[in-house]
CSV table of C-alpha atoms in Angstrom, one decimal:
chain,number,residue,atom,x,y,z
A,1,MET,CA,70.2,-132.3,-59.2
A,2,ILE,CA,69.4,-134.4,-62.1
A,3,GLY,CA,69.9,-132.9,-65.6
A,4,ASN,CA,69.7,-136.2,-67.7
A,5,ILE,CA,66.6,-135.8,-70.2
A,6,TYR,CA,65.8,-139.6,-69.8
A,7,ALA,CA,66.1,-139.7,-66.3
A,8,ILE,CA,63.5,-136.8,-65.9
A,9,ALA,CA,61.5,-138.7,-68.3
A,10,ALA,CA,61.5,-141.9,-66.4
A,11,VAL,CA,60.2,-140.0,-63.2
A,12,ALA,CA,57.4,-138.4,-65.3
A,13,ILE,CA,56.4,-141.8,-66.6
A,14,ILE,CA,55.7,-143.0,-63.1
A,15,GLY,CA,52.9,-140.7,-63.0
A,16,GLY,CA,51.3,-142.2,-66.2
A,17,GLY,CA,51.8,-145.8,-65.0
A,18,LEU,CA,49.9,-145.1,-61.9
A,19,PHE,CA,47.0,-143.9,-63.6
A,20,GLY,CA,47.0,-146.8,-66.0
A,21,PHE,CA,47.2,-149.2,-62.7
A,22,ASP,CA,43.8,-147.9,-61.7
A,23,ILE,CA,42.1,-149.3,-64.6
A,24,SER,CA,43.8,-152.6,-64.4
A,25,SER,CA,43.4,-153.0,-60.6
A,26,MET,CA,39.8,-151.9,-60.6
A,27,SER,CA,38.9,-154.3,-63.2
A,28,ALA,CA,40.4,-157.1,-61.3
A,29,ILE,CA,39.2,-156.1,-58.0
A,30,ILE,CA,35.4,-155.9,-58.8
A,31,ALA,CA,35.4,-159.6,-59.7
A,32,ILE,CA,36.7,-161.1,-56.3
A,33,PRO,CA,34.7,-162.6,-53.5
A,34,GLN,CA,36.5,-160.3,-50.8
A,35,TYR,CA,35.8,-157.2,-52.5
A,36,LYS,CA,32.0,-158.1,-53.2
A,37,CYS,CA,31.4,-159.4,-49.4
A,38,TYR,CA,33.1,-156.2,-48.0
A,39,PHE,CA,31.0,-153.9,-50.2
A,40,GLN,CA,27.8,-156.2,-50.2
A,41,SER,CA,24.4,-154.4,-50.8
A,42,GLU,CA,22.7,-157.4,-49.1
A,43,PRO,CA,23.3,-159.2,-45.8
A,44,ILE,CA,26.5,-161.1,-46.1
A,45,PRO,CA,25.9,-165.0,-46.7
A,46,ASP,CA,27.9,-167.6,-44.9
A,47,ASP,CA,29.2,-168.9,-48.2
A,48,HIS,CA,31.3,-165.7,-49.2
A,49,SER,CA,31.1,-167.2,-52.9
A,50,GLN,CA,27.5,-166.1,-53.0
A,51,CYS,CA,28.3,-162.4,-52.2
A,52,VAL,CA,26.9,-160.2,-54.9
A,53,GLY,CA,28.7,-156.8,-54.2
A,54,PRO,CA,27.4,-153.6,-54.3
A,55,THR,CA,24.4,-152.9,-56.8
A,56,SER,CA,25.3,-152.2,-60.4
A,57,SER,CA,24.5,-148.3,-59.9
A,58,VAL,CA,26.6,-148.2,-56.6
A,59,GLN,CA,29.5,-150.1,-58.6
A,60,GLY,CA,29.1,-147.6,-61.2
A,61,GLY,CA,29.2,-144.5,-58.8
A,62,ILE,CA,32.5,-146.0,-57.2
A,63,THR,CA,34.4,-146.3,-60.6
A,64,ALA,CA,32.9,-143.0,-61.7
A,65,ALA,CA,34.2,-141.2,-58.5
A,66,MET,CA,37.7,-141.1,-60.1
A,67,PRO,CA,37.1,-139.5,-63.2
A,68,GLY,CA,34.5,-137.1,-61.6
A,69,GLY,CA,37.5,-136.0,-59.2
A,70,SER,CA,39.7,-135.9,-62.5
A,71,TRP,CA,37.3,-133.6,-64.1
A,72,LEU,CA,37.6,-131.0,-61.3
A,73,GLY,CA,41.4,-131.5,-61.0
A,74,ALA,CA,41.7,-130.9,-64.8
A,75,LEU,CA,40.0,-127.6,-64.4
A,76,CYS,CA,42.3,-126.5,-61.4
A,77,SER,CA,45.4,-128.0,-62.7
A,78,GLY,CA,46.4,-124.8,-64.7
A,79,TYR,CA,45.9,-122.4,-61.8
A,80,ILE,CA,47.9,-124.7,-59.5
A,81,SER,CA,50.9,-125.1,-61.7
A,82,ASP,CA,51.0,-121.6,-62.7
A,83,MET,CA,51.0,-120.7,-58.8
A,84,PHE,CA,53.4,-123.2,-57.6
A,85,GLY,CA,55.3,-124.6,-60.7
A,86,ARG,CA,55.1,-127.9,-62.1
A,87,LYS,CA,57.6,-129.5,-59.8
A,88,LYS,CA,55.9,-128.4,-56.7
A,89,ALA,CA,52.2,-129.0,-58.0
A,90,ILE,CA,53.2,-132.9,-58.6
A,91,MET,CA,54.8,-133.0,-55.0
A,92,ILE,CA,51.6,-131.4,-53.6
A,93,GLY,CA,49.6,-133.9,-55.8
A,94,ALA,CA,51.7,-136.9,-54.4
A,95,VAL,CA,50.7,-135.6,-50.8
A,96,ILE,CA,47.1,-135.4,-51.6
A,97,TRP,CA,47.5,-139.2,-53.3
A,98,TRP,CA,48.6,-140.4,-49.9
A,99,ILE,CA,45.4,-138.9,-48.1
A,100,GLY,CA,43.1,-140.2,-50.8
A,101,SER,CA,45.0,-143.7,-50.6
A,102,THR,CA,44.9,-143.8,-46.7
A,103,ILE,CA,41.1,-143.2,-47.1
A,104,ILE,CA,40.7,-146.0,-49.5
A,105,CYS,CA,42.7,-148.4,-47.7
A,106,ALA,CA,41.0,-147.5,-44.3
A,107,SER,CA,37.4,-147.7,-46.1
A,108,GLN,CA,34.7,-149.1,-43.8
A,109,ASN,CA,31.8,-148.5,-46.3
A,110,VAL,CA,31.2,-147.2,-49.8
A,111,GLY,CA,31.2,-143.6,-48.9
A,112,MET,CA,34.7,-143.8,-47.6
A,113,LEU,CA,35.8,-145.7,-50.9
A,114,VAL,CA,34.0,-143.1,-53.2
A,115,ALA,CA,35.6,-140.1,-51.2
A,116,GLY,CA,39.1,-141.5,-51.4
A,117,ARG,CA,38.6,-142.2,-55.1
A,118,VAL,CA,37.4,-138.6,-55.8
A,119,ILE,CA,40.3,-137.1,-53.9
A,120,ASN,CA,42.7,-139.5,-55.8
A,121,GLY,CA,40.8,-138.4,-59.1
A,122,PHE,CA,41.4,-134.7,-58.3
A,123,CYS,CA,45.1,-135.8,-58.3
A,124,VAL,CA,44.6,-137.4,-61.7
A,125,GLY,CA,43.2,-134.3,-63.2
A,126,ILE,CA,46.4,-132.4,-61.9
A,127,CYS,CA,49.2,-135.0,-62.6
A,128,SER,CA,47.7,-137.6,-64.8
A,129,ALA,CA,48.2,-140.1,-62.2
A,130,GLN,CA,46.6,-141.8,-58.7
A,131,VAL,CA,47.5,-143.8,-56.2
A,132,PRO,CA,44.9,-146.3,-54.5
A,133,GLY,CA,46.3,-148.8,-52.1
A,134,LEU,CA,49.7,-150.4,-53.1
A,135,GLN,CA,50.3,-147.3,-55.4
A,136,MET,CA,51.2,-145.5,-52.5
A,137,ILE,CA,54.5,-147.0,-52.6
A,138,PRO,CA,55.5,-145.6,-56.0
A,139,ALA,CA,53.8,-142.2,-55.2
A,140,ILE,CA,56.3,-142.0,-52.2
A,141,GLY,CA,59.1,-142.4,-54.7
A,142,LEU,CA,57.6,-140.0,-57.1
A,143,PHE,CA,57.5,-137.3,-54.3
A,144,PHE,CA,60.8,-137.5,-53.2
A,145,ALA,CA,62.3,-138.3,-56.8
A,146,MET,CA,61.0,-134.8,-57.6
A,147,PHE,CA,63.5,-133.3,-55.2
A,148,LEU,CA,66.2,-134.4,-57.4
A,149,LEU,CA,64.4,-132.9,-60.6
A,150,PRO,CA,64.9,-129.2,-61.8
A,151,GLU,CA,61.9,-126.8,-61.9
A,152,SER,CA,60.3,-126.2,-65.4
A,153,PRO,CA,62.2,-123.3,-67.0
A,154,ARG,CA,59.3,-121.9,-68.7
A,155,TRP,CA,57.6,-121.6,-65.2
A,156,LEU,CA,60.6,-119.8,-63.8
A,157,ALA,CA,60.7,-117.7,-67.0
A,158,ARG,CA,57.1,-116.7,-66.3
A,159,LYS,CA,58.2,-115.8,-62.8
A,160,ASP,CA,61.0,-113.6,-64.3
A,161,ARG,CA,63.7,-115.9,-62.6
A,162,TRP,CA,66.0,-115.8,-65.6
A,163,GLU,CA,69.1,-116.8,-63.8
A,164,GLU,CA,67.4,-120.1,-62.8
A,165,VAL,CA,66.2,-120.6,-66.1
A,166,HIS,CA,69.7,-120.3,-67.6
A,167,SER,CA,71.0,-122.9,-64.8
A,168,VAL,CA,68.3,-125.5,-65.5
A,169,LEU,CA,69.0,-125.2,-69.3
A,170,THR,CA,72.7,-125.4,-68.6
A,171,LEU,CA,72.0,-128.5,-66.7
A,172,VAL,CA,69.6,-130.1,-68.8
A,173,HIS,CA,70.6,-129.2,-72.4
A,174,GLY,CA,74.3,-127.8,-72.1
A,175,LYS,CA,75.6,-130.8,-70.1
A,176,GLY,CA,77.3,-128.0,-67.8
A,177,ASP,CA,78.2,-125.8,-70.4
A,178,PRO,CA,76.5,-122.3,-70.0
A,179,HIS,CA,77.6,-121.2,-73.3
A,180,SER,CA,76.4,-124.0,-75.3
A,181,PRO,CA,74.4,-123.2,-78.6
A,182,LEU,CA,71.6,-125.2,-77.5
A,183,VAL,CA,71.1,-123.5,-74.3
A,184,THR,CA,71.4,-120.0,-76.1
A,185,ARG,CA,68.7,-121.1,-78.6
A,186,GLU,CA,66.2,-122.5,-75.8
A,187,MET,CA,66.7,-119.2,-73.8
A,188,GLY,CA,65.7,-117.2,-76.9
A,189,GLU,CA,62.8,-119.4,-77.7
A,190,ILE,CA,61.6,-119.2,-74.1
A,191,ARG,CA,61.9,-115.6,-74.0
A,192,GLU,CA,59.8,-115.3,-77.3
A,193,MET,CA,57.4,-117.6,-75.5
A,194,VAL,CA,57.0,-115.2,-72.5
A,195,GLU,CA,56.7,-112.1,-74.6
A,196,PHE,CA,54.0,-113.9,-76.7
A,197,GLU,CA,52.0,-115.0,-73.5
A,198,LYS,CA,52.2,-111.3,-72.1
A,199,ASN,CA,50.9,-109.9,-75.3
A,200,ASN,CA,47.9,-112.5,-75.3
A,201,ALA,CA,47.0,-112.5,-71.6
A,202,ASP,CA,43.5,-111.2,-72.4
A,203,VAL,CA,42.4,-114.4,-74.1
A,204,THR,CA,39.3,-115.9,-72.5
A,205,TYR,CA,37.4,-119.1,-73.0
A,206,LEU,CA,34.8,-117.1,-74.6
A,207,GLU,CA,37.0,-116.4,-77.6
A,208,LEU,CA,36.8,-120.1,-78.2
A,209,PHE,CA,33.1,-119.7,-79.2
A,210,LYS,CA,33.3,-116.7,-81.6
A,211,PRO,CA,32.0,-117.7,-85.3
A,212,HIS,CA,35.7,-118.1,-86.7
A,213,MET,CA,36.6,-120.3,-83.9
A,214,ILE,CA,33.6,-122.4,-82.7
A,215,ASN,CA,34.0,-125.2,-85.3
A,216,ARG,CA,37.5,-126.0,-84.2
A,217,THR,CA,36.4,-125.9,-80.6
A,218,HIS,CA,33.5,-128.4,-81.5
A,219,ILE,CA,36.1,-130.6,-83.1
A,220,GLY,CA,38.8,-130.5,-80.6
A,221,VAL,CA,36.1,-131.2,-77.8
A,222,PHE,CA,34.2,-133.9,-79.6
A,223,THR,CA,37.7,-135.7,-80.6
A,224,GLN,CA,38.0,-136.2,-76.7
A,225,ILE,CA,34.2,-137.0,-76.3
A,226,TRP,CA,34.1,-139.5,-79.0
A,227,SER,CA,37.3,-141.1,-77.7
A,228,GLN,CA,35.3,-142.2,-74.5
A,229,LEU,CA,32.1,-142.9,-76.4
A,230,THR,CA,34.2,-145.7,-78.0
A,231,GLY,CA,33.9,-147.5,-74.8
A,232,MET,CA,37.4,-148.3,-74.5
A,233,ASN,CA,38.2,-147.1,-71.1
A,234,VAL,CA,34.9,-148.6,-69.5
A,235,MET,CA,35.3,-151.8,-71.3
A,236,MET,CA,38.6,-152.2,-69.8
A,237,TYR,CA,37.3,-151.3,-66.3
A,238,TYR,CA,34.4,-153.7,-66.5
A,239,ILE,CA,36.1,-156.4,-68.9
A,240,THR,CA,36.0,-159.2,-66.2
A,241,TYR,CA,31.9,-158.7,-66.4
A,242,VAL,CA,32.5,-159.7,-70.5
A,243,PHE,CA,34.7,-162.6,-69.8
A,244,THR,CA,32.5,-164.0,-66.8
A,245,MET,CA,29.8,-163.9,-69.4
A,246,ALA,CA,32.0,-166.0,-71.8
A,247,GLY,CA,32.6,-168.6,-69.0
A,248,ILE,CA,36.0,-167.5,-67.5
A,249,SER,CA,36.6,-167.6,-63.8
A,250,GLY,CA,39.2,-167.5,-61.1
A,251,ASN,CA,42.9,-166.9,-62.0
A,252,GLN,CA,42.2,-167.5,-65.5
A,253,LEU,CA,39.7,-164.3,-65.5
A,254,LEU,CA,42.5,-162.4,-64.2
A,255,VAL,CA,45.1,-163.6,-66.8
A,256,SER,CA,42.7,-163.2,-69.7
A,257,SER,CA,42.0,-159.6,-68.4
A,258,SER,CA,45.4,-158.6,-68.3
A,259,VAL,CA,46.1,-159.7,-71.9
A,260,GLN,CA,44.2,-156.7,-73.1
A,261,TYR,CA,46.8,-154.3,-71.3
A,262,VAL,CA,49.6,-156.0,-73.1
A,263,ILE,CA,47.7,-155.6,-76.5
A,264,ASN,CA,47.1,-152.0,-75.8
A,265,VAL,CA,50.7,-151.3,-75.2
A,266,VAL,CA,52.2,-153.2,-78.2
A,267,MET,CA,49.5,-151.9,-80.6
A,268,THR,CA,50.3,-148.1,-79.7
A,269,VAL,CA,53.8,-148.6,-80.9
A,270,PRO,CA,52.8,-148.5,-84.7
A,271,ALA,CA,50.8,-145.4,-84.1
A,272,LEU,CA,53.9,-143.6,-82.3
A,273,LEU,CA,56.1,-144.6,-85.5
A,274,TYR,CA,53.7,-143.9,-88.4
A,275,VAL,CA,50.7,-141.8,-87.4
A,276,ASP,CA,52.2,-138.7,-89.0
A,277,ARG,CA,52.4,-140.6,-92.3
A,278,TRP,CA,49.1,-142.2,-91.9
A,279,GLY,CA,47.3,-138.9,-91.1
A,280,ARG,CA,44.8,-138.0,-88.6
A,281,ARG,CA,41.5,-138.6,-90.6
A,282,PRO,CA,42.6,-142.0,-92.1
A,283,THR,CA,43.7,-143.1,-88.6
A,284,LEU,CA,40.5,-142.0,-86.8
A,285,LEU,CA,38.1,-143.3,-89.6
A,286,VAL,CA,39.9,-146.8,-89.8
A,287,GLY,CA,39.6,-147.2,-86.0
A,288,ALA,CA,36.0,-146.2,-85.8
A,289,ALA,CA,35.0,-148.6,-88.5
A,290,LEU,CA,37.0,-151.6,-86.8
A,291,MET,CA,35.7,-150.8,-83.4
A,292,MET,CA,32.2,-150.7,-84.9
A,293,THR,CA,32.7,-154.1,-86.5
A,294,TRP,CA,34.1,-155.8,-83.4
A,295,LEU,CA,31.1,-154.2,-81.1
A,296,PHE,CA,28.5,-155.3,-83.5
A,297,ALA,CA,30.0,-158.7,-83.6
A,298,ASN,CA,29.9,-159.2,-79.9
A,299,ALA,CA,26.4,-158.0,-79.8
A,300,GLY,CA,25.5,-160.5,-82.6
A,301,LEU,CA,27.1,-163.4,-80.9
A,302,LEU,CA,25.6,-162.7,-77.6
A,303,ALA,CA,22.2,-162.2,-79.1
A,304,SER,CA,22.1,-165.3,-81.3
A,305,LYS,CA,24.3,-167.7,-79.3
A,306,GLY,CA,23.8,-166.5,-75.6
A,307,ARG,CA,21.0,-166.5,-73.0
A,308,TYR,CA,19.6,-164.7,-70.0
A,309,ALA,CA,21.6,-165.7,-66.8
A,310,GLY,CA,19.1,-165.0,-64.3
A,311,ALA,CA,18.6,-162.0,-61.9
A,312,LYS,CA,21.9,-163.1,-60.1
A,313,GLY,CA,24.0,-163.3,-63.2
A,314,VAL,CA,26.7,-165.7,-64.1
A,315,LYS,CA,28.4,-166.9,-60.7
A,316,ASN,CA,26.5,-164.2,-58.8
A,317,VAL,CA,27.8,-161.5,-61.0
A,318,LYS,CA,24.7,-159.7,-61.6
A,319,GLU,CA,26.4,-157.4,-64.4
A,320,ALA,CA,27.2,-160.6,-66.2
A,321,SER,CA,23.7,-160.9,-67.0
A,322,TRP,CA,24.1,-162.8,-70.2
A,323,GLU,CA,26.1,-165.9,-70.8
A,324,VAL,CA,27.6,-167.8,-73.6
A,325,ALA,CA,29.5,-171.1,-74.2
A,326,GLY,CA,31.3,-172.9,-76.7
A,327,PRO,CA,32.9,-171.4,-79.9
A,328,ALA,CA,30.6,-168.4,-79.6
A,329,SER,CA,32.4,-167.7,-76.1
A,330,LYS,CA,35.8,-167.6,-77.6
A,331,ALA,CA,34.9,-165.6,-80.4
A,332,VAL,CA,33.5,-162.9,-77.7
A,333,ILE,CA,37.0,-162.8,-76.3
A,334,ALA,CA,38.7,-162.7,-79.7
A,335,CYS,CA,36.4,-159.6,-80.5
A,336,SER,CA,37.1,-157.9,-77.1
A,337,TYR,CA,40.9,-158.3,-77.7
A,338,LEU,CA,40.7,-157.0,-81.6
A,339,PHE,CA,38.6,-154.2,-80.2
A,340,VAL,CA,41.6,-153.1,-77.9
A,341,ALA,CA,43.8,-153.8,-80.7
A,342,SER,CA,41.9,-151.3,-83.2
A,343,TYR,CA,41.7,-148.5,-80.4
A,344,ALA,CA,45.2,-148.6,-79.3
A,345,PRO,CA,46.9,-147.4,-82.6
A,346,THR,CA,43.9,-145.1,-83.6
A,347,TRP,CA,41.8,-143.1,-81.5
A,348,GLY,CA,44.0,-143.8,-78.3
A,349,PRO,CA,46.9,-141.6,-79.2
A,350,VAL,CA,45.3,-139.3,-81.8
A,351,SER,CA,42.6,-138.1,-79.5
A,352,TRP,CA,45.4,-136.4,-77.6
A,353,ILE,CA,47.7,-135.4,-80.8
A,354,TYR,CA,44.8,-133.9,-82.8
A,355,PRO,CA,43.1,-131.3,-80.6
A,356,PRO,CA,46.3,-129.1,-80.0
A,357,GLU,CA,46.9,-128.9,-83.8
A,358,LEU,CA,43.5,-127.4,-84.6
A,359,PHE,CA,44.0,-124.0,-82.6
A,360,PRO,CA,46.3,-121.0,-82.9
A,361,LEU,CA,48.9,-120.5,-80.1
A,362,ARG,CA,46.8,-117.7,-78.6
A,363,VAL,CA,43.8,-119.8,-77.7
A,364,ARG,CA,45.7,-123.3,-77.5
A,365,GLY,CA,46.2,-123.8,-74.0
A,366,LYS,CA,42.5,-123.0,-73.1
A,367,ALA,CA,41.1,-124.9,-75.9
A,368,VAL,CA,43.1,-128.1,-75.0
A,369,ALA,CA,42.0,-127.8,-71.4
A,370,LEU,CA,38.4,-127.5,-72.4
A,371,ALA,CA,38.7,-130.6,-74.6
A,372,THR,CA,40.7,-132.5,-71.6
A,373,SER,CA,37.7,-131.7,-69.2
A,374,ALA,CA,35.1,-132.9,-71.8
A,375,ASN,CA,37.1,-136.4,-71.6
A,376,TRP,CA,37.1,-136.4,-68.1
A,377,ALA,CA,33.4,-135.4,-68.0
A,378,PHE,CA,32.4,-138.3,-70.2
A,379,ASN,CA,34.7,-140.7,-68.6
A,380,PHE,CA,32.6,-140.1,-65.6
A,381,ALA,CA,29.4,-140.4,-67.2
A,382,LEU,CA,30.2,-143.9,-68.9
A,383,GLY,CA,32.0,-145.4,-66.0
A,384,TYR,CA,28.5,-144.8,-64.1
A,385,PHE,CA,26.4,-146.0,-66.9
A,386,VAL,CA,28.0,-149.3,-67.9
A,387,PRO,CA,27.2,-151.4,-64.8
A,388,PRO,CA,23.6,-150.6,-64.7
A,389,ALA,CA,23.6,-151.2,-68.6
A,390,PHE,CA,24.9,-154.6,-68.2
A,391,VAL,CA,22.1,-155.5,-65.8
A,392,ASN,CA,19.1,-153.7,-67.5
A,393,ILE,CA,19.9,-153.7,-71.5
A,394,LYS,CA,22.2,-156.9,-71.3
A,395,TRP,CA,23.9,-157.4,-74.5
A,396,GLN,CA,22.3,-154.3,-76.0
A,397,THR,CA,24.9,-152.4,-74.3
A,398,TYR,CA,27.3,-153.2,-77.2
A,399,LEU,CA,24.8,-152.0,-79.8
A,400,VAL,CA,24.9,-148.5,-77.9
A,401,PHE,CA,28.8,-148.3,-78.3
A,402,GLY,CA,28.5,-149.7,-81.7
A,403,VAL,CA,26.1,-146.7,-82.8
A,404,PHE,CA,28.5,-144.2,-81.2
A,405,CYS,CA,31.4,-145.7,-83.5
A,406,PHE,CA,29.4,-145.4,-86.6
A,407,SER,CA,28.3,-141.9,-85.7
A,408,MET,CA,31.8,-140.8,-85.0
A,409,PHE,CA,32.7,-142.2,-88.4
A,410,VAL,CA,30.4,-140.0,-90.1
A,411,HIS,CA,31.0,-137.0,-87.9
A,412,VAL,CA,35.0,-137.5,-88.7
A,413,PHE,CA,34.6,-138.1,-92.5
A,414,PHE,CA,32.6,-134.7,-93.1
A,415,LEU,CA,34.0,-132.4,-90.4
A,416,PHE,CA,37.4,-133.3,-89.2
A,417,PRO,CA,40.0,-131.8,-91.5
A,418,GLU,CA,43.5,-133.2,-91.8
A,419,THR,CA,46.4,-131.6,-89.9
A,420,ALA,CA,49.3,-134.0,-90.1
A,421,GLY,CA,52.4,-132.4,-91.5
A,422,LYS,CA,50.8,-128.8,-91.7
A,423,THR,CA,52.0,-125.6,-90.2
A,424,LEU,CA,50.0,-123.3,-88.0
A,425,GLU,CA,49.4,-121.2,-91.3
A,426,GLU,CA,48.1,-124.0,-93.2
A,427,VAL,CA,45.6,-125.1,-90.6
A,428,VAL,CA,44.4,-121.4,-90.4
A,429,ASP,CA,43.9,-121.4,-94.2
A,430,ILE,CA,41.9,-124.6,-93.8
A,431,PHE,CA,39.4,-123.1,-91.4
A,432,GLU,CA,39.2,-119.8,-92.8
A,433,ASP,CA,39.2,-120.7,-96.4
A,434,PRO,CA,37.3,-117.7,-98.3
A,435,LYS,CA,36.1,-120.2,-101.0
A,436,GLY,CA,34.7,-122.8,-98.3
A,437,ILE,CA,31.9,-123.3,-96.2
A,438,LYS,CA,31.2,-120.2,-94.0
A,439,ASN,CA,32.7,-120.5,-90.5
A,440,ILE,CA,34.0,-124.1,-91.5
A,441,GLY,CA,36.3,-123.6,-94.1
A,442,THR,CA,37.6,-126.2,-96.5
A,443,PRO,CA,35.5,-129.4,-96.7
A,444,ALA,CA,37.2,-131.8,-94.3
A,445,TRP,CA,37.1,-134.6,-97.2
A,446,LYS,CA,39.2,-132.4,-99.4
A,447,THR,CA,42.2,-132.1,-96.8
A,448,ARG,CA,45.3,-134.1,-97.1
A,449,VAL,CA,48.5,-135.1,-95.4
A,450,SER,CA,51.4,-132.6,-96.1
A,451,THR,CA,53.9,-135.5,-96.2
A,452,ARG,CA,56.6,-133.0,-97.7
A,453,GLN,CA,56.6,-131.1,-94.4
A,454,THR,CA,56.6,-134.0,-92.3
A,455,SER,CA,59.5,-135.6,-94.0
A,456,MET,CA,61.5,-132.3,-93.9
A,457,LEU,CA,61.0,-132.1,-90.1
A,458,GLU,CA,62.1,-135.8,-89.8
A,459,ARG,CA,65.3,-135.0,-91.5
A,460,GLY,CA,65.8,-132.1,-88.8
A,461,GLY,CA,64.8,-129.1,-91.2
A,462,VAL,CA,63.4,-126.0,-90.0
A,463,ASP,CA,60.4,-125.9,-88.0
A,464,GLN,CA,57.8,-123.5,-90.1
A,465,GLU,CA,55.7,-123.1,-87.1
A,466,LYS,CA,58.5,-121.1,-85.2
A,467,GLY,CA,57.4,-117.5,-84.9
A,468,ALA,CA,53.9,-118.1,-85.7
């Protein structure tokens, strides 16, 4: 049994890596002739380079099938992990991945492809990973690696298996010493957690919609909704359409598309290092403003320097319904990269950090689950919307997402309070401030980052949230 915390984390990372692989693989596959001819909506021409692929609405459905399944999986994940434990839930998910991936690999038509992606998407909701095609290989590795990992001690504690809890903590935290002070402290914290959950077992989703809680619920849900309405995920899925409009094709198209994934990874690092000092509000506001700028810039470039590419689009890619050349095409590519660079350190990480900080422990689990389900629901909707949008409203698609970014800027400024560096009690005081707005509390624009608390925690000070 592996007890090294880094090895355990490394296995867990496989899951997240597989999820990201879907976006990169789908964005690459939809542009190649083999895919377009295999799922051709019209009779296949003798010259395969003339294949146009599925219709835009069908392509939207193919892409959206995964987040649609993920939405359902997210709703079921809590029940599955509570019943079987996190370790077994991931292993069950891996088996289902193989089933979904086998269906995808054996797809004879669009129906089989969609069914396989829905099944894989269900597993994304459970395990935040999916495994189409070659991803079966790391999924197999993930399945067998799970045999070497210990079960979650918190799940074991909920099942009253305290001897196993102590054994896992001794392995992971005590380095084999069952009397380690760290093991003793962790055991105490887990006992407190289990007792707290027993005392709050009556919590329901309806509690999130009571007058004193509904503002927090709306903020948490809209944080995830706005994260999707930035257009980041769907633009990454369909970036090959944009670059085809800009005149890029062949291997150069794949290389140019892959650059955005490198930018996404690299630009996430500053947020991981400094987001607690920047604060949640400034980070979200700056991100929305920058993304709005690049989206409107692309809309302006395409409108003023581009032209309609005809019914079949650029190089028979009907979703590439507009074409632009010369310096303007390079500017479109640059703005696309800058858009990714603006999302990665802002809405990308903060949309996951921020919602849990809004809620007291009693309702936090259900609140985060509700917000996450909203994320997948809008991921599904936008995945379906974008291909037909590029065909029907062309460059104006950028205006739609630009307006969304403007709207989220206004929404964040007036209603999203600062939570960085604050204890649970301080967050409660913000939302229940008797001198503030009824059922809203302290006006959001008056809240600030608590840097003193952040600095103390970074130096290893006492966590004031403990026992809250």
